[in-house]
PDB file of C-alpha atoms and ligand atoms in Angstrom:
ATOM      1  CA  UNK A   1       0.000   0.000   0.000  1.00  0.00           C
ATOM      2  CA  UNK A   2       1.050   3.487  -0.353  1.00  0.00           C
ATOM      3  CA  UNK A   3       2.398   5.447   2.632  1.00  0.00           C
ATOM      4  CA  UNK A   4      -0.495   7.138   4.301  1.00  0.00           C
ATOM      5  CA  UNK A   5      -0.711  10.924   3.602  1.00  0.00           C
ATOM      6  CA  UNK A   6      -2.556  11.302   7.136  1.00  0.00           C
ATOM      7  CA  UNK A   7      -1.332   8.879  10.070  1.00  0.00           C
ATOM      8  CA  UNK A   8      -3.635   9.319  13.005  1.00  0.00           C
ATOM      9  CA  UNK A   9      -2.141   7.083  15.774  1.00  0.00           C
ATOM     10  CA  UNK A  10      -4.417   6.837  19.237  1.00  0.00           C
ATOM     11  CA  UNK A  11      -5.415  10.351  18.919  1.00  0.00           C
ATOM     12  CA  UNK A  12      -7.179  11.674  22.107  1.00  0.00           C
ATOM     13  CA  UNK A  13      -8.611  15.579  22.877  1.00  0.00           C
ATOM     14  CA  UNK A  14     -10.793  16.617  25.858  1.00  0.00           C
ATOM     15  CA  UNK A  15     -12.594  19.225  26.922  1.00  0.00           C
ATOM     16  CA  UNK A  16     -13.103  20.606  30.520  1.00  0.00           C
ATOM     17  CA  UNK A  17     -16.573  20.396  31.769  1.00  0.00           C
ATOM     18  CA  UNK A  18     -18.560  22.823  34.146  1.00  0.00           C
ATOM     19  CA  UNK A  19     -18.065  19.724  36.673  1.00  0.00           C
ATOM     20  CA  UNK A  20     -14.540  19.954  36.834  1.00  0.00           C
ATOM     21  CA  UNK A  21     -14.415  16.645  34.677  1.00  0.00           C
ATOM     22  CA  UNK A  22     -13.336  16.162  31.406  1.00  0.00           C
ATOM     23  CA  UNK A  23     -15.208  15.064  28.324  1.00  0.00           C
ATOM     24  CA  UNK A  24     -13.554  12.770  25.836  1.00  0.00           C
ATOM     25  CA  UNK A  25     -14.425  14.368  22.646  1.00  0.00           C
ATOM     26  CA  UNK A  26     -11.615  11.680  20.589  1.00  0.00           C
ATOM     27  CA  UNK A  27     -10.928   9.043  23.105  1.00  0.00           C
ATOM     28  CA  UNK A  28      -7.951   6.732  21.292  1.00  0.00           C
ATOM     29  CA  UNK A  29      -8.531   7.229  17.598  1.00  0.00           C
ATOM     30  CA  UNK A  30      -6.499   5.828  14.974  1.00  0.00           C
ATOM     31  CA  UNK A  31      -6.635   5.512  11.637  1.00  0.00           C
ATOM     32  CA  UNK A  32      -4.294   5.850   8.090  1.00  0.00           C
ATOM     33  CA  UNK A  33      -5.868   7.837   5.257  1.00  0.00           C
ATOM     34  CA  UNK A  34      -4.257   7.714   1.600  1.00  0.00           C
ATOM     35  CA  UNK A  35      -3.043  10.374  -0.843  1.00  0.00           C
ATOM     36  CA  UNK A  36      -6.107  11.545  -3.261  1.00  0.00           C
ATOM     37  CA  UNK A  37      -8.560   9.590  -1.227  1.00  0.00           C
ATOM     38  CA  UNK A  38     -11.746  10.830   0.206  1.00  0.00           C
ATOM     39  CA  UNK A  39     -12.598   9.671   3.329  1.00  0.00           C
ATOM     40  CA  UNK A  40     -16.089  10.254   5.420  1.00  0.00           C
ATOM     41  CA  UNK A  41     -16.214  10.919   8.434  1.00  0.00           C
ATOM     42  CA  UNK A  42     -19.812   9.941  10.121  1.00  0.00           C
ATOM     43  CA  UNK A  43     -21.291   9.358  13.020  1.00  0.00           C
ATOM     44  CA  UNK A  44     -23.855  11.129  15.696  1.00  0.00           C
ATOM     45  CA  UNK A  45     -23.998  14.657  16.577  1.00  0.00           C
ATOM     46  CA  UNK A  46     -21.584  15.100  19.226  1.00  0.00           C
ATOM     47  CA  UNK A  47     -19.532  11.871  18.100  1.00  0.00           C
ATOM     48  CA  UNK A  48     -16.153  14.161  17.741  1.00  0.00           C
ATOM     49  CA  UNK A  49     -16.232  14.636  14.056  1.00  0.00           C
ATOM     50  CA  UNK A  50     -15.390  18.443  13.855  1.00  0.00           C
ATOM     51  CA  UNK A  51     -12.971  17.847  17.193  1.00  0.00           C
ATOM     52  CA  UNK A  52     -10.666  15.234  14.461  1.00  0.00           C
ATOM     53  CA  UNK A  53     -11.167  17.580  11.579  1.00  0.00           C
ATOM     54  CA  UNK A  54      -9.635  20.185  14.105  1.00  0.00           C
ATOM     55  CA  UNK A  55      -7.262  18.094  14.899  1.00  0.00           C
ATOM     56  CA  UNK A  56      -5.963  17.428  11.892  1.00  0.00           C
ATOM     57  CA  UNK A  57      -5.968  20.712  10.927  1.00  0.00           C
ATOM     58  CA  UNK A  58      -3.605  21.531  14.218  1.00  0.00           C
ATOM     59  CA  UNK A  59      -6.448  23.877  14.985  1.00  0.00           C
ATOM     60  CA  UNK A  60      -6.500  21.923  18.445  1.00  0.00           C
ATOM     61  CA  UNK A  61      -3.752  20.749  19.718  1.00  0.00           C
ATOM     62  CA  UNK A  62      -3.876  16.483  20.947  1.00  0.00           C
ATOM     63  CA  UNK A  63      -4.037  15.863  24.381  1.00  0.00           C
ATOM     64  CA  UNK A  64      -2.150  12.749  23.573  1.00  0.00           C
ATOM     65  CA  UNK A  65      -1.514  10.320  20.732  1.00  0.00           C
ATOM     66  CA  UNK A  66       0.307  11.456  17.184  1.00  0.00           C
ATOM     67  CA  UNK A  67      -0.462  12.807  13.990  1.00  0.00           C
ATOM     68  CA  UNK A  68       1.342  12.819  11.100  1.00  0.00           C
ATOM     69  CA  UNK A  69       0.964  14.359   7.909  1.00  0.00           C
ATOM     70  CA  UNK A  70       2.986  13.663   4.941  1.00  0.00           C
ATOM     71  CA  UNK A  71       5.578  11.910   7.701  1.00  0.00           C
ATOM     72  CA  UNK A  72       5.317  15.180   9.732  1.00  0.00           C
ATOM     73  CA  UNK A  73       4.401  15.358  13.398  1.00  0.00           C
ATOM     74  CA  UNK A  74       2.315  17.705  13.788  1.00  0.00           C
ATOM     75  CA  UNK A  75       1.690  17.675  17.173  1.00  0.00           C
ATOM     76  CA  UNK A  76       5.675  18.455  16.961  1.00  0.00           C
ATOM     77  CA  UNK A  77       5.358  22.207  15.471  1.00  0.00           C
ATOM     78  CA  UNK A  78       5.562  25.266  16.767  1.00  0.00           C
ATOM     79  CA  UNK A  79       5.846  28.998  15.858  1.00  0.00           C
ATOM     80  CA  UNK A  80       6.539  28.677  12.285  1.00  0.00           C
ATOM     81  CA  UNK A  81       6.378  25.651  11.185  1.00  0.00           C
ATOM     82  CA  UNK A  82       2.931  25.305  12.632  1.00  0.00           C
ATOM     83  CA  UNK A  83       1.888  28.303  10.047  1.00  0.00           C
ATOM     84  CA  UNK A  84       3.479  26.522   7.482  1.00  0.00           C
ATOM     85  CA  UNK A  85       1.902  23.515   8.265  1.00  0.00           C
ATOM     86  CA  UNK A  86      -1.656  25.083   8.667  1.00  0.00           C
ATOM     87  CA  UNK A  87      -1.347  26.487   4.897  1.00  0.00           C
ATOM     88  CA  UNK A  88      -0.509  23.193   3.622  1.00  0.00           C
ATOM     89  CA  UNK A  89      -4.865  22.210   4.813  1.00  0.00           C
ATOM     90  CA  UNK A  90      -7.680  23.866   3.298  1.00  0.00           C
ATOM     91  CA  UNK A  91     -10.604  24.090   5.154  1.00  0.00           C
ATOM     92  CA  UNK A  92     -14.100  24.490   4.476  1.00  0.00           C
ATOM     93  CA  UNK A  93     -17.165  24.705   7.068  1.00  0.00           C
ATOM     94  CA  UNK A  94     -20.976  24.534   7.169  1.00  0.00           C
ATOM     95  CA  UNK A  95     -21.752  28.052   7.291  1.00  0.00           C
ATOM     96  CA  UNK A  96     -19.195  28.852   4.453  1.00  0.00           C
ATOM     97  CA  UNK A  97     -17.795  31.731   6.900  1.00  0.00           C
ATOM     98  CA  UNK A  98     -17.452  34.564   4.003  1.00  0.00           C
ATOM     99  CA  UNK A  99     -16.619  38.043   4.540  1.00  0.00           C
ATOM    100  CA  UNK A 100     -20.267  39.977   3.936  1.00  0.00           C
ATOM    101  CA  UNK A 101     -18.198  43.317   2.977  1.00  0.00           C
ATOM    102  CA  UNK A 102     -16.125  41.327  -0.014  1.00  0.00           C
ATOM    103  CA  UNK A 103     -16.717  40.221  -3.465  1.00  0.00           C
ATOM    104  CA  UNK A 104     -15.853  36.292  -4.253  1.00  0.00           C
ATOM    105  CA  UNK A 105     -12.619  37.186  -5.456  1.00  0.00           C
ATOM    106  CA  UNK A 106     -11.319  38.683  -2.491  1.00  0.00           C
ATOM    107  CA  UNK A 107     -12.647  36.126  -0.359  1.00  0.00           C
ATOM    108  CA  UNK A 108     -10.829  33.814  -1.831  1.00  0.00           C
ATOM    109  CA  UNK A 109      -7.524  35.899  -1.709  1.00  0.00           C
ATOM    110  CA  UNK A 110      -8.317  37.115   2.058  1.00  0.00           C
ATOM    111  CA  UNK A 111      -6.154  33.960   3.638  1.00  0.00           C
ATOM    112  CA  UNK A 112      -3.438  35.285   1.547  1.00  0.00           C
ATOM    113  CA  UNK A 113      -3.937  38.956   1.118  1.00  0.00           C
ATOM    114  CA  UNK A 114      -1.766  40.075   4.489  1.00  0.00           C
ATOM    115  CA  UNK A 115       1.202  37.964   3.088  1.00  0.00           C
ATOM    116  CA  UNK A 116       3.992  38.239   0.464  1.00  0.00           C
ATOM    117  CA  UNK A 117       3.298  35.195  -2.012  1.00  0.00           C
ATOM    118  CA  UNK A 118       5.676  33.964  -4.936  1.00  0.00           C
ATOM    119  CA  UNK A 119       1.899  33.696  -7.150  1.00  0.00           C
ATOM    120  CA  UNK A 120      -0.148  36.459  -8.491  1.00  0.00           C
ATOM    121  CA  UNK A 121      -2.859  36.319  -5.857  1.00  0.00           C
ATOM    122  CA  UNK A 122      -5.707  37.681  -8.273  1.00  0.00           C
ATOM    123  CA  UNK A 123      -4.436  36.198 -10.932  1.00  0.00           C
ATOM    124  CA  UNK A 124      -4.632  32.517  -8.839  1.00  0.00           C
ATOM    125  CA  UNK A 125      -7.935  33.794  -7.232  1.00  0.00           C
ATOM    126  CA  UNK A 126      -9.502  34.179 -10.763  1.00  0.00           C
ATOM    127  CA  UNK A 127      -8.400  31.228 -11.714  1.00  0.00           C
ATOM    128  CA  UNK A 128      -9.834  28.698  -8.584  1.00  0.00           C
ATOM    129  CA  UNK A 129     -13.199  30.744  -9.189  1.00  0.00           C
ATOM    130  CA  UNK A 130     -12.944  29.545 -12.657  1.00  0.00           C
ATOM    131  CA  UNK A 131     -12.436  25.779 -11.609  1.00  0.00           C
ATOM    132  CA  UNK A 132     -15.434  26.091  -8.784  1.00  0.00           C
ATOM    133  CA  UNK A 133     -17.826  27.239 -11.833  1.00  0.00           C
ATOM    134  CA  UNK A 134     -17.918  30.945 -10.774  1.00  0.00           C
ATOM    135  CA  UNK A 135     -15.739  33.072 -13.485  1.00  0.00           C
ATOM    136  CA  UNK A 136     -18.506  35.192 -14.171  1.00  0.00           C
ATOM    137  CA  UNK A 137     -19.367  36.048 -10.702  1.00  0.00           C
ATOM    138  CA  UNK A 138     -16.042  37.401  -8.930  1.00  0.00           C
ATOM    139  CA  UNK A 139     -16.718  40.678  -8.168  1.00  0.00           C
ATOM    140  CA  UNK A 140     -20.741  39.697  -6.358  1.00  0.00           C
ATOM    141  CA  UNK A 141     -21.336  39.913  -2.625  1.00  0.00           C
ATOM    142  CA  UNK A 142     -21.658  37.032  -1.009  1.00  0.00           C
ATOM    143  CA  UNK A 143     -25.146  38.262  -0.146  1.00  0.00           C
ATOM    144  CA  UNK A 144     -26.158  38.265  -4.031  1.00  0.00           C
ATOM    145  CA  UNK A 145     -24.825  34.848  -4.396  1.00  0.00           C
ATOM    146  CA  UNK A 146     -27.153  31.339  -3.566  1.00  0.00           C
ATOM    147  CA  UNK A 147     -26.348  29.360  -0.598  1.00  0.00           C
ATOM    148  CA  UNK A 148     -24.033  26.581  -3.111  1.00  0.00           C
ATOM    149  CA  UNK A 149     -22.308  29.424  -5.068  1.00  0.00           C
ATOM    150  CA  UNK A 150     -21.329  30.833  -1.309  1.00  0.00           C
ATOM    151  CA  UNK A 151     -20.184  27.126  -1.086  1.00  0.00           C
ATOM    152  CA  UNK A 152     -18.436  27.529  -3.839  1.00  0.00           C
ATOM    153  CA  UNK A 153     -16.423  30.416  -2.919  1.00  0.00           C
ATOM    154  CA  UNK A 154     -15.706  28.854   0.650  1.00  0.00           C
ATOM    155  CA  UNK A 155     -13.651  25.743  -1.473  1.00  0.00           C
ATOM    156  CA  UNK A 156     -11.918  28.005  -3.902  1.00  0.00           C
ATOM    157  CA  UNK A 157     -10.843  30.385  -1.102  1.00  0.00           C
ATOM    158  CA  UNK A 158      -9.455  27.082   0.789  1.00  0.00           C
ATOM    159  CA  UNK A 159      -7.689  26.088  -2.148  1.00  0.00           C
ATOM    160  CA  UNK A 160      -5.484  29.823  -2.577  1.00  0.00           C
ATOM    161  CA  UNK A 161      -2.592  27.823  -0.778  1.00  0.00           C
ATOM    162  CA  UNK A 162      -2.754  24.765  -3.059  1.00  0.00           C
ATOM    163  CA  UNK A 163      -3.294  22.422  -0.259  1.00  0.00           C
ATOM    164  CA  UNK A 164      -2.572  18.696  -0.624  1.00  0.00           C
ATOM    165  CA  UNK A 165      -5.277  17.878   2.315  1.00  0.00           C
ATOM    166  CA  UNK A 166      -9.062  19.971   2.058  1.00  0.00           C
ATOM    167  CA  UNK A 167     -10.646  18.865   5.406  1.00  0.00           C
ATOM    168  CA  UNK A 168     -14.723  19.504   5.428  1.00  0.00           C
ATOM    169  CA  UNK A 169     -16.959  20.167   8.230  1.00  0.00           C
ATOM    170  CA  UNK A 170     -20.524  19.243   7.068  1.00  0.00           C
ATOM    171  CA  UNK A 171     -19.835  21.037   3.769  1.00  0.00           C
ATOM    172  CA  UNK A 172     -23.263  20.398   2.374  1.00  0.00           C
ATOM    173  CA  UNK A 173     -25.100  20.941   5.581  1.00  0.00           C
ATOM    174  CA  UNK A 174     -26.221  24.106   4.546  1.00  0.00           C
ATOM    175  CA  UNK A 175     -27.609  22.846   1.260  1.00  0.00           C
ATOM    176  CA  UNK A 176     -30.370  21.163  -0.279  1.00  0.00           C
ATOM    177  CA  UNK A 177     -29.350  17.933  -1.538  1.00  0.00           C
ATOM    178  CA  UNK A 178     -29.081  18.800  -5.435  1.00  0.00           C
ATOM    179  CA  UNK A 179     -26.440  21.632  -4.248  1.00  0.00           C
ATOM    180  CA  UNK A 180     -25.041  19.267  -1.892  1.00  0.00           C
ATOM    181  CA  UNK A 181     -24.173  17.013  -4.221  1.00  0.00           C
ATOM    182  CA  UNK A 182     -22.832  19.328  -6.612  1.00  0.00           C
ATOM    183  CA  UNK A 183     -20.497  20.255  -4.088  1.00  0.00           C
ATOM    184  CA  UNK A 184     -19.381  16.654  -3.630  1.00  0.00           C
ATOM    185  CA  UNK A 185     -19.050  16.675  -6.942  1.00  0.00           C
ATOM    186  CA  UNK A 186     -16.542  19.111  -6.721  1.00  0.00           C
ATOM    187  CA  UNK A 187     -14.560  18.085  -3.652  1.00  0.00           C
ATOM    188  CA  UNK A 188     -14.315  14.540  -5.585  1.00  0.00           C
ATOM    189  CA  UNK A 189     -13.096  16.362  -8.626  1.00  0.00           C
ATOM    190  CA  UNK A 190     -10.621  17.947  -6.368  1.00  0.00           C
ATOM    191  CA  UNK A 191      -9.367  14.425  -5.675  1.00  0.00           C
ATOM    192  CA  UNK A 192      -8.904  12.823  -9.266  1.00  0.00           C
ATOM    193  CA  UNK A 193      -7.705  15.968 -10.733  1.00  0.00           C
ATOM    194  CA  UNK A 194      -5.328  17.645  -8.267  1.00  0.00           C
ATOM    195  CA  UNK A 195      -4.898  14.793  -6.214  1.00  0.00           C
ATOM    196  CA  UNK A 196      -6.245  16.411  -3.160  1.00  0.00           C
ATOM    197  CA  UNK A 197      -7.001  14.462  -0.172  1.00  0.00           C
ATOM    198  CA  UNK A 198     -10.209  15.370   1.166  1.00  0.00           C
ATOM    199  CA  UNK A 199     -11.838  14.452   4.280  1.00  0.00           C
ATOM    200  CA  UNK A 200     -15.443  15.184   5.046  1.00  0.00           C
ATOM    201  CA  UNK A 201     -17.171  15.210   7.808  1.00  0.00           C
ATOM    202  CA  UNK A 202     -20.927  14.990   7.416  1.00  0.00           C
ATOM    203  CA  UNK A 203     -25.015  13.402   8.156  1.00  0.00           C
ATOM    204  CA  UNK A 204     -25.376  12.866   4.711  1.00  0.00           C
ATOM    205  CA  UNK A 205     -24.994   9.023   3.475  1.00  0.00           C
ATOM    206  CA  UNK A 206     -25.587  10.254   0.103  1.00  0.00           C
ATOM    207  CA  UNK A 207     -22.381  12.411   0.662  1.00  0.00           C
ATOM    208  CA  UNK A 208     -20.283   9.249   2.532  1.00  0.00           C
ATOM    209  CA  UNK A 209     -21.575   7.320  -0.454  1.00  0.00           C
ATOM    210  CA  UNK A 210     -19.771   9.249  -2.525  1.00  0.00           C
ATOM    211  CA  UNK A 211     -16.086   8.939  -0.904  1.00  0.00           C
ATOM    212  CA  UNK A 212     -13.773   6.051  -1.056  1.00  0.00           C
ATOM    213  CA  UNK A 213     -13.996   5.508   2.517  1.00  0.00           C
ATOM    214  CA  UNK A 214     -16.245   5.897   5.680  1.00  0.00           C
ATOM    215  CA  UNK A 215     -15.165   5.854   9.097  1.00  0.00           C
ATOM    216  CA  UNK A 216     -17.853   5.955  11.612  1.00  0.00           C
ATOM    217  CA  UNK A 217     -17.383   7.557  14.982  1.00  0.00           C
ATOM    218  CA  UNK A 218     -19.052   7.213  18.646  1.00  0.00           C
ATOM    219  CA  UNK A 219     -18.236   8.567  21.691  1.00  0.00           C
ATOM    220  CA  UNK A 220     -15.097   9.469  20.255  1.00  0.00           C
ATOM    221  CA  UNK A 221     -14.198   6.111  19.070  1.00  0.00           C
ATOM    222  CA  UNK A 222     -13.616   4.191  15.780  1.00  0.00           C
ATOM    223  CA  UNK A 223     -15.065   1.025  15.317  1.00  0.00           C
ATOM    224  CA  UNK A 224     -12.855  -1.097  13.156  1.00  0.00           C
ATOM    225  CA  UNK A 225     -16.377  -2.941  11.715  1.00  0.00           C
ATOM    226  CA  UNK A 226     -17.781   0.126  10.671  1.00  0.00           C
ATOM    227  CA  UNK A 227     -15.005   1.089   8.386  1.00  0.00           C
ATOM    228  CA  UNK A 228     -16.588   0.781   5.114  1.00  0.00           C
ATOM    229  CA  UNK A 229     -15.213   0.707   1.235  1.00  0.00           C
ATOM    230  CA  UNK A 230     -17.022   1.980  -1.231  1.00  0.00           C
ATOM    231  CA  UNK A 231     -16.650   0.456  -4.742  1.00  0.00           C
ATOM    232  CA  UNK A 232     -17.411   2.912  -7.289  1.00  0.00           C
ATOM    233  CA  UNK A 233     -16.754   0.049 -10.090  1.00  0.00           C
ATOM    234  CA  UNK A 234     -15.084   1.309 -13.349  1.00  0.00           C
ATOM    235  CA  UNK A 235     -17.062   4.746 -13.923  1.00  0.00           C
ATOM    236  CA  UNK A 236     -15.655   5.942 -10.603  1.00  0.00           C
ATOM    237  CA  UNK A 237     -16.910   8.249  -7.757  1.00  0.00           C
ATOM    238  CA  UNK A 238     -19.899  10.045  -9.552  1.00  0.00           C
TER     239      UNK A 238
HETATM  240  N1  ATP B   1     -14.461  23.729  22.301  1.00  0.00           N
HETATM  241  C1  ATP B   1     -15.158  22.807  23.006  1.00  0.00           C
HETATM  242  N2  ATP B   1     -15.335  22.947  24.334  1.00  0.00           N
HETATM  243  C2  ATP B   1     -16.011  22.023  25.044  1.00  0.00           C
HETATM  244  N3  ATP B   1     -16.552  20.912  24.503  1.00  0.00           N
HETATM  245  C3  ATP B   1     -16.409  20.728  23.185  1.00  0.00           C
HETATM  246  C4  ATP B   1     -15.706  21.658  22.354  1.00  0.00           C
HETATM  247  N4  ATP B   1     -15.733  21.203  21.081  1.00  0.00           N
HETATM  248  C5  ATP B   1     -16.417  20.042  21.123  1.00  0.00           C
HETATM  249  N5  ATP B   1     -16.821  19.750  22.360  1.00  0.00           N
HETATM  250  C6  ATP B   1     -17.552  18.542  22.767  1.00  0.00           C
HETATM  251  O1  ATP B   1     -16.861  17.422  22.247  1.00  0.00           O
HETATM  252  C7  ATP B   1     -17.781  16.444  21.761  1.00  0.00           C
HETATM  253  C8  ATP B   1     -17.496  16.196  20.311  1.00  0.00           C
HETATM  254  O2  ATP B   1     -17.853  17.364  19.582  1.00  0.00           O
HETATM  255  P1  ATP B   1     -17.708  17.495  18.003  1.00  0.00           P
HETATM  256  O3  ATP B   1     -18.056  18.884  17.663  1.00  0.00           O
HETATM  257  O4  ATP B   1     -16.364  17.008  17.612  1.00  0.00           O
HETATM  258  O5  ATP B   1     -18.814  16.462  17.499  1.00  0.00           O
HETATM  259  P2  ATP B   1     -19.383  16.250  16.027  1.00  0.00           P
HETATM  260  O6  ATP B   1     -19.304  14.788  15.751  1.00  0.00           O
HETATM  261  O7  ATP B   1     -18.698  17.161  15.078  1.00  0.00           O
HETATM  262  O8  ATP B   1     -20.904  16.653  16.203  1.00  0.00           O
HETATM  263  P3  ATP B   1     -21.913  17.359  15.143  1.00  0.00           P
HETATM  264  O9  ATP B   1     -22.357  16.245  14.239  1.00  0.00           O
HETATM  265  O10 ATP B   1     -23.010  17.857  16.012  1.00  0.00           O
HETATM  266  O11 ATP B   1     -21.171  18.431  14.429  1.00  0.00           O
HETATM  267  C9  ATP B   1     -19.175  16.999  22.012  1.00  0.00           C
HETATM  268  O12 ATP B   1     -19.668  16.414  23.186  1.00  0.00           O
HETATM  269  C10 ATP B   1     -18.946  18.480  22.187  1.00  0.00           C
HETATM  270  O13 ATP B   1     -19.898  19.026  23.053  1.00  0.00           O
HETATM  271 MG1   MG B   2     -19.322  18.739  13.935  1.00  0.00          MG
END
């Protein structure tokens, strides 16, 4: 098999309670994912879906437990490297998280705009609005745009770094299920054509359907039997 591109080895993250006590949001996780895969993550609200995601992302930091990405530790960074590290993962959320006073295309420069880059950041923007379907539409609000062309603009402004990994939190929650899945589309188009690993969390088992993998979570925890393949058979994912 290929090396992994994510190695999640007994990951574990709490949270203090009111108590005094701790809650076990990912309680021993582990888990490999491979390069240009996408992977769902499901389970019940509360199950620690978004807390992995995070995770990943080094948006948390592990309580205990490793993660590496690419054969890096991230739990290892600091300073620095941790910034490098964070612009290596795109991230896109439920609520898309655009800024009301910006057209598309500066939304999808914004997590570059305070930086020096060695790319023309319009010129890159323009062209990730083109791939996401939305060439004509760069300079609209995001408050003249429909809730999967907001979407839209959320996963071309998380692509502005070129990331290898695009982790998802409920990307199609927001959606009705024809947008939803035109989204899907798109992350999964991500995969075969840039070889982007994407990992999605989400309800949907239309959307888990769709990936090459679904881990199921509970309490925290990963239940070997509930790892499932999906076999898209020769016409692929869609
Ligand atoms: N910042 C936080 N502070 C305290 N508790 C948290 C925090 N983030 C998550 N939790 C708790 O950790 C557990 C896992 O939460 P998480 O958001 O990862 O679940 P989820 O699977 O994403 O759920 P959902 O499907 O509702 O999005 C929950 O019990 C939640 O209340
Ligand atoms: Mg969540």
């Amino acid at each position: 098999m290929t090396d992994p591109i994510v190695r999640i080895t007994a990951a574990r993250k709490s949270f203090a309670l009111p108590d005094g006590g701790r809650l076990p949001a990912v309680d021993g996780v582990s888990l490999d994912i491979a390069p240009a895969t996408a992977v769902a993550l499901t389970g019940p609200s509360g199950a620690g879906k978004s807390t992995l995601l995070h995770l990943v992302g080094a948006l948390e930091r592990l309580d205990g437990g490793t993660i590496e990405v690419a054969g890096q530790e991230i739990g290892r960074l600091s300073g620095r490297g941790l910034a490098a590290y964070r612009r290596t993962v795109g991230f896109v959320f439920q609520r898309f998280h655009l800024l009301p006073a910006l057209t598309a295309l500066d939304n999808v420069m914004a997590p570059v705009l305070p930086f020096r880059t060695d790319f023309d950041k319009a010129a890159r923007a323009r062209e990730l609005l083109t791939l996401v379907g939305l060439a004509d539409r760069t300079d609209a609000l995001p408050s003249r745009l429909s809730g999967g062309q907001q979407q839209r603009v959320a996963v071309a402004r998380a692509l502005i770094n070129q990331p290898r990994l695009l982790l998802a939190d409920e990307p199609t929650g927001n959606l009705d299920s024809r947008t939803g899945a035109s989204i899907v589309e798109l992350l999964l188009r991500l995969r075969d054509e840039r070889g982007t690993t994407v990992v999605i969390a989400t309800h949907d088992p239309a959307v888990a359907d769709g990936c090459d993998v679904t881990h199921r979570l509970r309490d925290g925890r990963l239940a070997p039997s509930t790892t499932t393949f999906h076999d898209h058979g020769e016409f692929g994912s869609l």
